[in-house]
XYZ file of C-alpha atoms in Angstrom:
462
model
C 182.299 91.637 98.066
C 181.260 92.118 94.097
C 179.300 89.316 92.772
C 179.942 88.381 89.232
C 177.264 87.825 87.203
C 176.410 86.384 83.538
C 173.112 87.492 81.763
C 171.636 86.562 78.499
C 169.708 88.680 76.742
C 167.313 87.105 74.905
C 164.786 89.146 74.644
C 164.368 88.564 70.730
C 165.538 85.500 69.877
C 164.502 83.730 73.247
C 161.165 83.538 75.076
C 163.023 83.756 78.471
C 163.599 86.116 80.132
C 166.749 85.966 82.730
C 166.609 88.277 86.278
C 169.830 89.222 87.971
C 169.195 89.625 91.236
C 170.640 92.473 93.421
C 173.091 91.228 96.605
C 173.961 87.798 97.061
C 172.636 85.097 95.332
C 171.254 82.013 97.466
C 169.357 79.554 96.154
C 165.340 79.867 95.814
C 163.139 77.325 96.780
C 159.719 76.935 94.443
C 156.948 76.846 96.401
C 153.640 75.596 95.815
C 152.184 78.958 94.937
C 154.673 80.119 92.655
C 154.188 76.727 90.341
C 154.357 79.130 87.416
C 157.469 80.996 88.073
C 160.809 78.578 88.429
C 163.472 80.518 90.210
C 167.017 78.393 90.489
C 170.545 79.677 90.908
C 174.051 77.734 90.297
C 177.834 78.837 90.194
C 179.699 78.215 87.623
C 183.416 76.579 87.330
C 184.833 80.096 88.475
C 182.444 80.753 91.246
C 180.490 83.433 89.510
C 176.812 82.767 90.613
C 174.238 82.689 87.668
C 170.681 83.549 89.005
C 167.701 82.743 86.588
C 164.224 83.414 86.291
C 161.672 81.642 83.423
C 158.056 83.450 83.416
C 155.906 82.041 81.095
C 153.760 84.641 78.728
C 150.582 86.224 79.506
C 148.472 84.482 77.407
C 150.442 81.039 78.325
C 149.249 81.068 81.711
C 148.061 78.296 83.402
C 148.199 75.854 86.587
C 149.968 73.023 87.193
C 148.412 70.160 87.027
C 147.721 69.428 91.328
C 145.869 73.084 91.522
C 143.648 72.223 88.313
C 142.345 68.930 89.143
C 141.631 70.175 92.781
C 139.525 72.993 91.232
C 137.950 70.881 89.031
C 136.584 68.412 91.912
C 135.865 71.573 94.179
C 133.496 72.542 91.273
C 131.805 69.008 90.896
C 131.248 69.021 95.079
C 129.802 72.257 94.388
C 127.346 71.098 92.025
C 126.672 68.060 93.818
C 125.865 70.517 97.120
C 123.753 72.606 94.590
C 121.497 68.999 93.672
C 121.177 67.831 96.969
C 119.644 71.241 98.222
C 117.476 70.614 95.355
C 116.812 67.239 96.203
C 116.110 68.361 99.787
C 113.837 70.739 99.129
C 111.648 68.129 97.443
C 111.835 65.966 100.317
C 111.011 68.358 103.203
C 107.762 69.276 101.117
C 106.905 65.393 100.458
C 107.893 64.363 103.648
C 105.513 66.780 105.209
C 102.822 65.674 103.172
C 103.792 61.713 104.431
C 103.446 62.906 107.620
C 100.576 64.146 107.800
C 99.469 60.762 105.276
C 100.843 58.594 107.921
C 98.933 60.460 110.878
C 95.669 60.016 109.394
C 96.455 56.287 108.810
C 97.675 55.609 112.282
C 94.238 57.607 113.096
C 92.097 55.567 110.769
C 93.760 52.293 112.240
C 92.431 53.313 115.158
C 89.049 54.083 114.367
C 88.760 50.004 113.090
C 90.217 49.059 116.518
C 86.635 50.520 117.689
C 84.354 49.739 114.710
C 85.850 46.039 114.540
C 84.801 45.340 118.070
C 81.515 47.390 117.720
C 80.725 45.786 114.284
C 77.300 44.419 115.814
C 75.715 47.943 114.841
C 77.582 48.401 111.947
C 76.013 47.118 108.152
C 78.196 44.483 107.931
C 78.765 45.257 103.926
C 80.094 48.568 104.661
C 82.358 47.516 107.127
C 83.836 44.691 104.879
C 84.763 47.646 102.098
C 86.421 50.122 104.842
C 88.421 46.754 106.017
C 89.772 46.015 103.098
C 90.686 50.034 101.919
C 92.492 49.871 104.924
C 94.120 46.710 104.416
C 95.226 48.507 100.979
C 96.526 51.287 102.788
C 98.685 48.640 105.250
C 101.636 48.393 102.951
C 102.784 51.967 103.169
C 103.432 51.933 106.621
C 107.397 50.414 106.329
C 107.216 52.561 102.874
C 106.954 56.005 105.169
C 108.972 54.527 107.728
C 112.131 53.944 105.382
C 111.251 57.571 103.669
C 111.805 59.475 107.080
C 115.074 57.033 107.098
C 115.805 58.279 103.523
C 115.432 61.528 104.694
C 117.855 61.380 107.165
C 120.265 60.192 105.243
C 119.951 63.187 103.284
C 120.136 65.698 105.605
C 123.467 63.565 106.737
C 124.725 64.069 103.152
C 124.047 67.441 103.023
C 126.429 68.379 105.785
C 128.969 65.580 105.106
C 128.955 67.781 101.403
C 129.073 71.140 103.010
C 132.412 69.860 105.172
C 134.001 68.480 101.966
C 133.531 71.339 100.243
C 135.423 73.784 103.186
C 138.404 71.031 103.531
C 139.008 71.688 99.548
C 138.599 75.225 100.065
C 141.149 74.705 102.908
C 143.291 73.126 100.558
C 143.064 75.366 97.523
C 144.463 78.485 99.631
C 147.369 76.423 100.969
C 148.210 75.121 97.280
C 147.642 79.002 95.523
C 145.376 77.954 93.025
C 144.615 81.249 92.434
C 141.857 82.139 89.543
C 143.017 83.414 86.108
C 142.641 86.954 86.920
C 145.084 86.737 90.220
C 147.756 84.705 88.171
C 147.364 86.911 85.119
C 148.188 90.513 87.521
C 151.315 88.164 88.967
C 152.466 87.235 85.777
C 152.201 91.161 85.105
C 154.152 92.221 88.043
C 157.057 89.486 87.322
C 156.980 90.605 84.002
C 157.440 94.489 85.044
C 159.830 93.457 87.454
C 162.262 91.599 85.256
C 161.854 95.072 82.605
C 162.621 97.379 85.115
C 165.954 94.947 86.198
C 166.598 94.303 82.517
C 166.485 98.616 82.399
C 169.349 98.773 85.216
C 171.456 96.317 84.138
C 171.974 97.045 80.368
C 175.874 97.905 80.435
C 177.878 94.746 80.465
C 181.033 93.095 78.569
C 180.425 90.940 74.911
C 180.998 87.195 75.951
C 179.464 85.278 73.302
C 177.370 85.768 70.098
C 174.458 82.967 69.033
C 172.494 82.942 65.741
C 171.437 84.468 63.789
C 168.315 84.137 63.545
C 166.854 84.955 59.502
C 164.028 87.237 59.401
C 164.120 87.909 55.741
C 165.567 87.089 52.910
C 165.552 90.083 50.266
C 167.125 93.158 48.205
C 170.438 93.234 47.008
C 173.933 91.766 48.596
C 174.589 94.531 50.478
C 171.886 96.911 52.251
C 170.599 97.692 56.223
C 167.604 97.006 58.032
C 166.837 98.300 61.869
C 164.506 99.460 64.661
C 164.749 102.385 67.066
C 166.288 101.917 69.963
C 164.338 104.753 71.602
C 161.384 103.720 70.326
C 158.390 103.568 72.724
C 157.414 100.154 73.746
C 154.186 99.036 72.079
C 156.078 101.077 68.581
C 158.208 98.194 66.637
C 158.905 100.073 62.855
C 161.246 98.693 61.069
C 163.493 100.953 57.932
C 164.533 99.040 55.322
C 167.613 100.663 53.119
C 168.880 98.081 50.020
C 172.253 98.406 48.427
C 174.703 100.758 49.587
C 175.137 103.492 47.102
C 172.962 105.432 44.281
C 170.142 105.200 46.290
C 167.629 107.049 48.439
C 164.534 105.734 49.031
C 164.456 104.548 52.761
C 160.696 102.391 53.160
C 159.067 101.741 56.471
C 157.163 99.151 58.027
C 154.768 98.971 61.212
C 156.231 95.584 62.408
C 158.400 92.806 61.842
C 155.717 91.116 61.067
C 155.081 93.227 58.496
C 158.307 93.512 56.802
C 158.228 89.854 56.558
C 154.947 90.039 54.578
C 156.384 93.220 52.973
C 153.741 95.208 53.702
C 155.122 98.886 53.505
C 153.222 101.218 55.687
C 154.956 103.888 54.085
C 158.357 105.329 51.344
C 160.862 108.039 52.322
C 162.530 109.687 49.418
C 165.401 111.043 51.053
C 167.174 114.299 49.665
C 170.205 112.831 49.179
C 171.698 109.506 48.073
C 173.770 107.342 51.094
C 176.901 105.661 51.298
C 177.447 102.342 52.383
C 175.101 100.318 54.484
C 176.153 102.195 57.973
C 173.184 103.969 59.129
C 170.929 104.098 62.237
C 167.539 105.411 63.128
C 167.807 106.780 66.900
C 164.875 108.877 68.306
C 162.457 109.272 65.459
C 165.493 110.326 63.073
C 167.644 108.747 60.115
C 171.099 109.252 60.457
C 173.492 108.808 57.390
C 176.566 109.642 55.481
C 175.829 111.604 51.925
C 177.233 109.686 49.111
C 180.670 110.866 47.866
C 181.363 113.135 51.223
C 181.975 112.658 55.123
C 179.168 114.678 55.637
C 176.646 113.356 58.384
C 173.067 113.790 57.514
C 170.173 114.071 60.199
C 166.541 113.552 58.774
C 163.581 113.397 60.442
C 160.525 111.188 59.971
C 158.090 112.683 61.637
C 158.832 115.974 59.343
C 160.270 114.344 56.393
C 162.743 116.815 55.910
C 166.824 117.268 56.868
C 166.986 118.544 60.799
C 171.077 118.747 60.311
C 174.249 118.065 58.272
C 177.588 118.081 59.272
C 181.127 116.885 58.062
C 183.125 114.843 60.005
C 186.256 116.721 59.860
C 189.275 114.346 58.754
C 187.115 111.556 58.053
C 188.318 109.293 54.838
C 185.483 108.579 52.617
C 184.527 106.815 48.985
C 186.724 103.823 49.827
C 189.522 105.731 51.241
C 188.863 103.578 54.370
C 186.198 101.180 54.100
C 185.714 98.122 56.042
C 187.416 94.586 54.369
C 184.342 94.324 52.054
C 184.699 98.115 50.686
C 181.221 99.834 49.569
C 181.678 102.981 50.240
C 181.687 102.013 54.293
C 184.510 104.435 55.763
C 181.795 106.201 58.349
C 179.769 103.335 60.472
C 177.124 105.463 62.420
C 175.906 103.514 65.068
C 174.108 103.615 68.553
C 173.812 102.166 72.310
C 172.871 102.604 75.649
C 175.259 105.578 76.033
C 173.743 107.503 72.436
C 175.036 108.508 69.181
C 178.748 107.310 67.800
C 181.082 107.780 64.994
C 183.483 105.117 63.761
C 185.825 106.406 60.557
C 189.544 106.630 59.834
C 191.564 109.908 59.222
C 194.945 110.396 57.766
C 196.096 111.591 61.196
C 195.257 108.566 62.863
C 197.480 106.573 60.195
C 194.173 105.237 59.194
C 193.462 103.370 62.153
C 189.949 103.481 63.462
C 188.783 106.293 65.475
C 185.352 106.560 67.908
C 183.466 109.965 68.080
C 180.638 110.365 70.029
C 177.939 112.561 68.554
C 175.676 115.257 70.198
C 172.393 113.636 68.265
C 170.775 117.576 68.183
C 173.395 119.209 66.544
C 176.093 116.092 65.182
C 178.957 118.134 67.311
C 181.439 115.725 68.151
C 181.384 115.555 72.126
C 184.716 112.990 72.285
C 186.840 111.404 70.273
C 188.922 108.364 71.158
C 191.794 106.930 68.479
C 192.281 103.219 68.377
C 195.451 101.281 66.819
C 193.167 99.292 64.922
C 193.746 99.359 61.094
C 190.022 100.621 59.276
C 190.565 98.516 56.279
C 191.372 95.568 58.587
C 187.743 95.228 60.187
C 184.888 93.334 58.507
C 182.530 95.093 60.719
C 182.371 96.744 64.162
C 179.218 98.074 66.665
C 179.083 99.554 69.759
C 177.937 97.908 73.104
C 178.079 100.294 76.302
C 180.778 102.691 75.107
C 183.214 99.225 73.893
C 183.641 99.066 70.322
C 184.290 95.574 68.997
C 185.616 94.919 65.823
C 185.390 92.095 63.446
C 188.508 91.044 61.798
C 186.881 89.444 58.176
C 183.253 89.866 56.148
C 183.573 86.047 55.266
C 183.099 82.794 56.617
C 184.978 81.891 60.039
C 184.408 85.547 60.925
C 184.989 86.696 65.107
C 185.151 89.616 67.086
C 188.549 90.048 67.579
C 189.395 93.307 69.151
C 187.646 96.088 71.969
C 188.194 99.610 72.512
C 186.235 100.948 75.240
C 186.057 104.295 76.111
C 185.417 104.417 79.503
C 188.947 103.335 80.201
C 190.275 103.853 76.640
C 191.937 100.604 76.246
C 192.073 97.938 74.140
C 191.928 93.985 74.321
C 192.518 91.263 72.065
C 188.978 89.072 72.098
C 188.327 85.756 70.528
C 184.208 85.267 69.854
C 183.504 83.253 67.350
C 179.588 84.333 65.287
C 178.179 82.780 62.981
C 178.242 83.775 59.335
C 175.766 81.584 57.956
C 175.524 83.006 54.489
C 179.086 83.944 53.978
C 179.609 87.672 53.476
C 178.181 90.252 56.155
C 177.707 93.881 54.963
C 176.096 95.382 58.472
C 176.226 94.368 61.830
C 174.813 96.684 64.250
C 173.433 96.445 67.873
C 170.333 97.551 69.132
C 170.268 98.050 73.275
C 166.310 98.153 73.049
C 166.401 94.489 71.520
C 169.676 94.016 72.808
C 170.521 92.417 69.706
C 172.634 92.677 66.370
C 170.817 93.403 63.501
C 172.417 92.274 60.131
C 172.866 91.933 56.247
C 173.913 88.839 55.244
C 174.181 88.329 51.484
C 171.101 89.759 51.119
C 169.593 87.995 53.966
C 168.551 90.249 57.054
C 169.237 88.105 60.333
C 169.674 88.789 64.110
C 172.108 87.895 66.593
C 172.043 87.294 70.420
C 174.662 88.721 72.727
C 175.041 87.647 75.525
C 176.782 89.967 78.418
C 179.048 89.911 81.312
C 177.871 92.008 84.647
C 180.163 93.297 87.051
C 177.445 94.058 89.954
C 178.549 95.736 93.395
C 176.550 95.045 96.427
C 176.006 97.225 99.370
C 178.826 95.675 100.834
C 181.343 96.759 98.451
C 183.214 99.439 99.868
């Protein structure tokens, strides 16, 4: 059977992260070991079976609260065991000094026995001051006797300590409460895990949009911001293009954290001014439409020079077909999980929109796919695993309200609702590294989450 599946990617906005899990789906028990991982599955009203997974970050680690406390008091039994060894030490060498105290007492006891009833040849003064040393000395007899009892007890404390302290040992296996280092390497593995799932699943169908999220709030009304989607991991740049014509100076930043501070780790002053606010940066290179033309410009960061340009045969441009909110945006280059596409309107196509997908070398159109889907009648559109969905306004109370996709190349009427929080969008682009949409809103740059619909076969389909 095929098990239907919902996933959220939330990798930006979200500190989750959600696992699909391959075959059926029962439900997972927690146990005690896994106290920082919460597995937990559910169906929902149509049966479809939603599998979850939270891990908590690396540096977030911790126990729960059962494991710490028992490690705690397994660390106080050991220093207890460490003071009584100590304290035993002491003992064995005092005790075998009082023994030795006690046998020369016992001896000197004696001795009086003999000299009291032999006294007659004794000096009767010095016998008086030996009688009464010794009647000193009487007093320490229960003394020694209750320190060999003392030291008994001791001994009986030691081992009662050393079994307390293998029963907790006993009990820390059974409950995991593994030390940092073990948690940290399973945290790692979950976390490589859930990637390398996340990396097989990334195709699915649009279900809902949430957001955005602002990042910034800068530049003009109208303008693009973005990160590579082929980017290597640990490499987060962000390219920052404001306004969406008569310009050409494209600046960079290492992080997002950085282009909130607006700290520019370096300017590209590109050879030719852009049009519109339609551009993506996909492997290392810029790609853009030169202002006043449907020509399709490649340029390279790394060299800082043009790689490629080519026209887009047929394409309108300069307002011929722009999206509702016009500036210059009749070509929308764009990327995801399947490469490098072209969205325009030609004359042939009556001006409806038309998909292209691009050889990203060369700009060669590999396929082309024409919709019935008026150009001038989308706010905005992006690309999600070869679908296209299309925005029907700019404004307030805007929704994706139509899909091509080109795997079957056909169309559907969709109703998602997103949230235009300041009232005019000029770019709306997703990224399948972020799986996200990255956008300009009235000058504000904000991201959306997607969230996506799996279609997963099991090794029983047939």
């Amino acid at each position: 059977m095929t098990a239907y599946r919902m996933w959220s990617l939330s990798v930006v906005l979200n500190p989750l992260l959600f696992l699909l899990l391959f075959g059926s789906c029962p439900t997972a028990t927690i146990r005690p070991k896994e106290g920082w991982q919460v597995y937990s599955s559910a169906q929902d009203a149509d049966g479809r079976c939603i599998c979850t997974v939270v891990a908590p970050e690396q540096n977030l680690c911790s126990r729960d609260a059962k494991g710490r406390q028992l490690r705690q008091l397994l660390e106080k039994v050991q220093n207890m065991s460490q003071s009584i060894e100590v304290l035993n030490l002491r003992t064995q060498r005092d005790f075998q000094y009082i023994m030795r105290m006690e046998s020369q007492i016992k001896g000197l006891r004696s001795k009086f026995r003999h000299i009291e009833v032999d006294r007659k040849t004794l000096v009767n003064k010095n016998f008086q001051e030996l009688k009464g040393k010794m009647e000193s000395l009487q007093p320490l007899i229960p003394v020694l006797e209750q320190y060999k009892t003392d030291a008994k007890l001791i001994s009986q404390f030691k081992e009662e300590i050393r079994n307390l302290s293998d029963v907790l040992m006993g009990i820390q296996e059974e409950m995991g409460a593994y030390d940092y280092e073990e948690l940290q390497q399973r945290v790692l593995n979950l976390e490589n895990r859930l990637h390398s799932c996340m990396n097989k699943l990334t195709c699915g169908k649009l279900m809902k949009i949430t957001g955005p999220l602002t990042v910034k709030t800068s530049g003009t009304r109208f303008g693009a911001w973005m990160t590579d989607p082929l980017a290597p991991p640990r490499s987060n740049r962000v390219w920052y293009m404001d306004s969406y014509t008569n310009n050409k100076i494209v600046k960079e930043y290492k992080s997002i954290a950085d282009f909130v501070a607006g700290v520019e780790s370096r300017t590209y002053n590109l050879p030719f001014k852009w049009a519109g606010t339609n551009h993506i940066v996909y492997n290392g290179s810029l790609y853009y439409n030169k202002m006043q033309s449907n020509i399709l410009v490649k340029y390279s960061f790394e060299t800082g020079h043009v790689v490629t340009q080519r026209a887009l045969e047929s394409a309108g441009f300069h307002n011929v077909y722009p999206y509702t909110w016009g500036g210059f945006s009749d070509i929308d280059l764009m990327a995801d999980e399947l490469g490098l596409w072209a969205v325009y309107a030609t004359n042939q196509n009556a001006g409806n929109i038309v998909i292209s997908q691009l050889n990203p070398d060369t700009l060669q159109i590999i396929n082309t796919w024409n919709t019935e889907y008026s150009k001038r009648n989308a706010g905005e559109s992006f690309m999600i695993c070869g679908t296209l969905y299309i925005t029907n306004s700019h404004l307030t109370g805007a929704k994706v309200y139509y899909a091509y996709s080109t795997k079957t190349s056909t169309y559907e009427y969709t109703d998602i609702p997103f949230h235009n929080q300041y009232f005019h969008m000029s770019m709306l682009d997703y990224n399948a590294r972020d799986h996200a949409l990255y956008g300009w809103n009235n000058g504000h740059q904000v991201l959306f989450n997607v969230t996506l619909f799996h279609i997963i076969k099991t090794e029983d389909d047939s």
